[in-house]
């Protein structure tokens, strides 16, 4: 296991808190399907919360797949990522869910930057929080049990293998199995 490079420091959030925020969003939007309708969520959030999803040419975001400006209610995404998410690509769907994590978790808090891995704990890291949120949003752990396989989760929730592995590991812990 390699040490993760930390990014912007934000208010700390536990895995449980992030799970609750993601589940609350699913519930508020009345999402009952296993496969998260990411594209439909963005449309609903545009109408409900004035969130703007701006699809930009790839060259406009040369080093990122997407960028979120939570307080401006803007998410910019590369055209290639948007198109792939629209086609159901698990990694691109994760990217769009990750950006929603920044949007919902990091409003009204200016980030502070500390690049050394010893500067703060992972639960202060904005990228870790957004990744956790994306995983919780894409794979609703209320909808499956710990005896499912990684392959089942990948197929039913339409997520990548790493996302399915994290969800299953967390579900087993939740059920007291590991």
mmCIF file of C-alpha atoms in Angstrom, residues 18-155:
data_model
loop_
_atom_site.group_PDB
_atom_site.id
_atom_site.type_symbol
_atom_site.label_atom_id
_atom_site.label_comp_id
_atom_site.label_asym_id
_atom_site.label_seq_id
_atom_site.Cartn_x
_atom_site.Cartn_y
_atom_site.Cartn_z
ATOM 1 C CA UNK A 18 -19.908 10.951 4.376
ATOM 2 C CA UNK A 19 -22.100 7.871 3.981
ATOM 3 C CA UNK A 20 -24.995 9.705 5.648
ATOM 4 C CA UNK A 21 -24.628 12.727 3.337
ATOM 5 C CA UNK A 22 -24.557 10.490 0.237
ATOM 6 C CA UNK A 23 -27.545 8.441 1.388
ATOM 7 C CA UNK A 24 -29.472 11.610 2.259
ATOM 8 C CA UNK A 25 -28.901 12.898 -1.265
ATOM 9 C CA UNK A 26 -30.126 9.614 -2.770
ATOM 10 C CA UNK A 27 -33.181 9.755 -0.505
ATOM 11 C CA UNK A 28 -33.928 13.434 -1.203
ATOM 12 C CA UNK A 29 -33.839 12.773 -4.948
ATOM 13 C CA UNK A 30 -35.891 9.573 -4.460
ATOM 14 C CA UNK A 31 -33.322 7.392 -6.174
ATOM 15 C CA UNK A 32 -34.354 3.774 -5.819
ATOM 16 C CA UNK A 33 -32.427 2.186 -8.689
ATOM 17 C CA UNK A 34 -29.236 0.275 -8.036
ATOM 18 C CA UNK A 35 -27.362 2.003 -10.844
ATOM 19 C CA UNK A 36 -27.109 5.663 -9.891
ATOM 20 C CA UNK A 37 -28.519 7.850 -12.675
ATOM 21 C CA UNK A 38 -25.622 10.323 -12.442
ATOM 22 C CA UNK A 39 -26.598 12.339 -15.493
ATOM 23 C CA UNK A 40 -30.198 12.693 -14.294
ATOM 24 C CA UNK A 41 -28.932 13.790 -10.870
ATOM 25 C CA UNK A 42 -27.061 16.695 -12.411
ATOM 26 C CA UNK A 43 -30.184 17.766 -14.263
ATOM 27 C CA UNK A 44 -32.280 17.560 -11.078
ATOM 28 C CA UNK A 45 -29.677 19.472 -9.076
ATOM 29 C CA UNK A 46 -29.633 22.180 -11.720
ATOM 30 C CA UNK A 47 -33.363 22.709 -11.176
ATOM 31 C CA UNK A 48 -33.337 22.249 -7.391
ATOM 32 C CA UNK A 49 -30.098 24.005 -6.413
ATOM 33 C CA UNK A 50 -28.958 25.996 -9.494
ATOM 34 C CA UNK A 51 -25.933 23.727 -9.913
ATOM 35 C CA UNK A 52 -24.325 24.295 -13.311
ATOM 36 C CA UNK A 53 -22.509 21.462 -15.032
ATOM 37 C CA UNK A 54 -20.263 23.012 -17.654
ATOM 38 C CA UNK A 55 -18.925 20.612 -20.273
ATOM 39 C CA UNK A 56 -15.663 22.045 -21.573
ATOM 40 C CA UNK A 57 -13.216 21.024 -24.252
ATOM 41 C CA UNK A 58 -10.580 18.648 -22.915
ATOM 42 C CA UNK A 59 -7.809 21.168 -23.561
ATOM 43 C CA UNK A 60 -9.471 23.586 -21.123
ATOM 44 C CA UNK A 61 -8.791 21.159 -18.262
ATOM 45 C CA UNK A 62 -5.387 19.787 -19.266
ATOM 46 C CA UNK A 63 -4.478 18.275 -15.887
ATOM 47 C CA UNK A 64 -7.887 17.403 -14.395
ATOM 48 C CA UNK A 65 -10.917 15.439 -15.520
ATOM 49 C CA UNK A 66 -13.224 17.860 -13.736
ATOM 50 C CA UNK A 67 -13.125 20.804 -11.333
ATOM 51 C CA UNK A 68 -15.710 21.928 -8.794
ATOM 52 C CA UNK A 69 -16.325 25.423 -7.479
ATOM 53 C CA UNK A 70 -18.773 24.618 -4.665
ATOM 54 C CA UNK A 71 -19.579 28.175 -3.619
ATOM 55 C CA UNK A 72 -20.161 29.250 -7.224
ATOM 56 C CA UNK A 73 -22.350 26.174 -7.836
ATOM 57 C CA UNK A 74 -20.291 25.219 -10.880
ATOM 58 C CA UNK A 75 -18.776 21.901 -11.896
ATOM 59 C CA UNK A 76 -16.660 21.835 -15.030
ATOM 60 C CA UNK A 77 -16.007 18.503 -16.695
ATOM 61 C CA UNK A 78 -14.000 17.509 -19.725
ATOM 62 C CA UNK A 79 -16.140 16.708 -22.740
ATOM 63 C CA UNK A 80 -14.553 13.251 -23.051
ATOM 64 C CA UNK A 81 -15.407 12.430 -19.418
ATOM 65 C CA UNK A 82 -18.977 13.698 -19.826
ATOM 66 C CA UNK A 83 -19.473 11.656 -22.998
ATOM 67 C CA UNK A 84 -18.029 8.526 -21.390
ATOM 68 C CA UNK A 85 -20.233 8.967 -18.298
ATOM 69 C CA UNK A 86 -23.255 9.386 -20.554
ATOM 70 C CA UNK A 87 -22.329 6.063 -22.174
ATOM 71 C CA UNK A 88 -22.087 4.431 -18.716
ATOM 72 C CA UNK A 89 -18.305 4.248 -18.247
ATOM 73 C CA UNK A 90 -17.782 3.390 -14.541
ATOM 74 C CA UNK A 91 -14.656 5.548 -14.105
ATOM 75 C CA UNK A 92 -16.310 8.603 -15.659
ATOM 76 C CA UNK A 93 -19.459 8.075 -13.603
ATOM 77 C CA UNK A 94 -17.206 7.951 -10.533
ATOM 78 C CA UNK A 95 -15.598 11.241 -11.576
ATOM 79 C CA UNK A 96 -18.988 12.956 -11.797
ATOM 80 C CA UNK A 97 -20.035 11.504 -8.421
ATOM 81 C CA UNK A 98 -16.668 12.591 -6.957
ATOM 82 C CA UNK A 99 -17.305 16.168 -8.074
ATOM 83 C CA UNK A 100 -20.709 16.057 -6.372
ATOM 84 C CA UNK A 101 -18.767 15.117 -3.245
ATOM 85 C CA UNK A 102 -16.805 18.352 -3.471
ATOM 86 C CA UNK A 103 -20.026 20.233 -4.123
ATOM 87 C CA UNK A 104 -21.905 18.883 -1.109
ATOM 88 C CA UNK A 105 -19.035 18.429 1.344
ATOM 89 C CA UNK A 106 -16.864 21.474 0.720
ATOM 90 C CA UNK A 107 -19.162 24.469 0.422
ATOM 91 C CA UNK A 108 -18.434 27.491 2.597
ATOM 92 C CA UNK A 109 -14.980 26.350 3.592
ATOM 93 C CA UNK A 110 -11.855 27.763 2.036
ATOM 94 C CA UNK A 111 -9.271 25.026 1.595
ATOM 95 C CA UNK A 112 -5.824 25.261 3.096
ATOM 96 C CA UNK A 113 -3.021 23.532 1.262
ATOM 97 C CA UNK A 114 -0.557 21.254 2.996
ATOM 98 C CA UNK A 115 1.265 18.961 0.613
ATOM 99 C CA UNK A 116 3.382 16.869 2.959
ATOM 100 C CA UNK A 117 1.855 13.524 3.904
ATOM 101 C CA UNK A 118 2.614 14.213 7.569
ATOM 102 C CA UNK A 119 0.694 17.483 7.759
ATOM 103 C CA UNK A 120 -2.735 16.076 8.645
ATOM 104 C CA UNK A 121 -4.853 12.942 8.817
ATOM 105 C CA UNK A 122 -6.566 11.554 5.722
ATOM 106 C CA UNK A 123 -10.066 12.440 6.950
ATOM 107 C CA UNK A 124 -9.129 16.152 6.567
ATOM 108 C CA UNK A 125 -8.250 15.606 2.889
ATOM 109 C CA UNK A 126 -10.760 16.980 0.375
ATOM 110 C CA UNK A 127 -9.905 14.390 -2.296
ATOM 111 C CA UNK A 128 -10.254 11.464 0.114
ATOM 112 C CA UNK A 129 -13.621 12.828 1.237
ATOM 113 C CA UNK A 130 -14.852 13.270 -2.343
ATOM 114 C CA UNK A 131 -13.700 9.741 -3.253
ATOM 115 C CA UNK A 132 -15.548 8.303 -0.242
ATOM 116 C CA UNK A 133 -18.653 10.283 -1.162
ATOM 117 C CA UNK A 134 -18.552 9.039 -4.763
ATOM 118 C CA UNK A 135 -18.263 5.451 -3.620
ATOM 119 C CA UNK A 136 -21.124 5.827 -1.131
ATOM 120 C CA UNK A 137 -23.309 7.597 -3.692
ATOM 121 C CA UNK A 138 -22.663 5.060 -6.460
ATOM 122 C CA UNK A 139 -22.974 1.961 -4.266
ATOM 123 C CA UNK A 140 -25.775 2.310 -1.724
ATOM 124 C CA UNK A 141 -24.791 -0.167 0.979
ATOM 125 C CA UNK A 142 -28.394 -0.352 2.159
ATOM 126 C CA UNK A 143 -29.174 -2.244 -1.052
ATOM 127 C CA UNK A 144 -26.912 -5.300 -0.736
ATOM 128 C CA UNK A 145 -25.420 -7.690 1.798
ATOM 129 C CA UNK A 146 -21.892 -8.760 2.622
ATOM 130 C CA UNK A 147 -22.354 -12.113 0.918
ATOM 131 C CA UNK A 148 -22.485 -10.481 -2.515
ATOM 132 C CA UNK A 149 -19.429 -10.789 -4.735
ATOM 133 C CA UNK A 150 -17.350 -7.937 -6.133
ATOM 134 C CA UNK A 151 -18.567 -8.977 -9.585
ATOM 135 C CA UNK A 152 -22.218 -8.760 -8.473
ATOM 136 C CA UNK A 153 -21.676 -5.226 -7.176
ATOM 137 C CA UNK A 154 -19.816 -4.182 -10.331
ATOM 138 C CA UNK A 155 -22.586 -5.456 -12.569
#
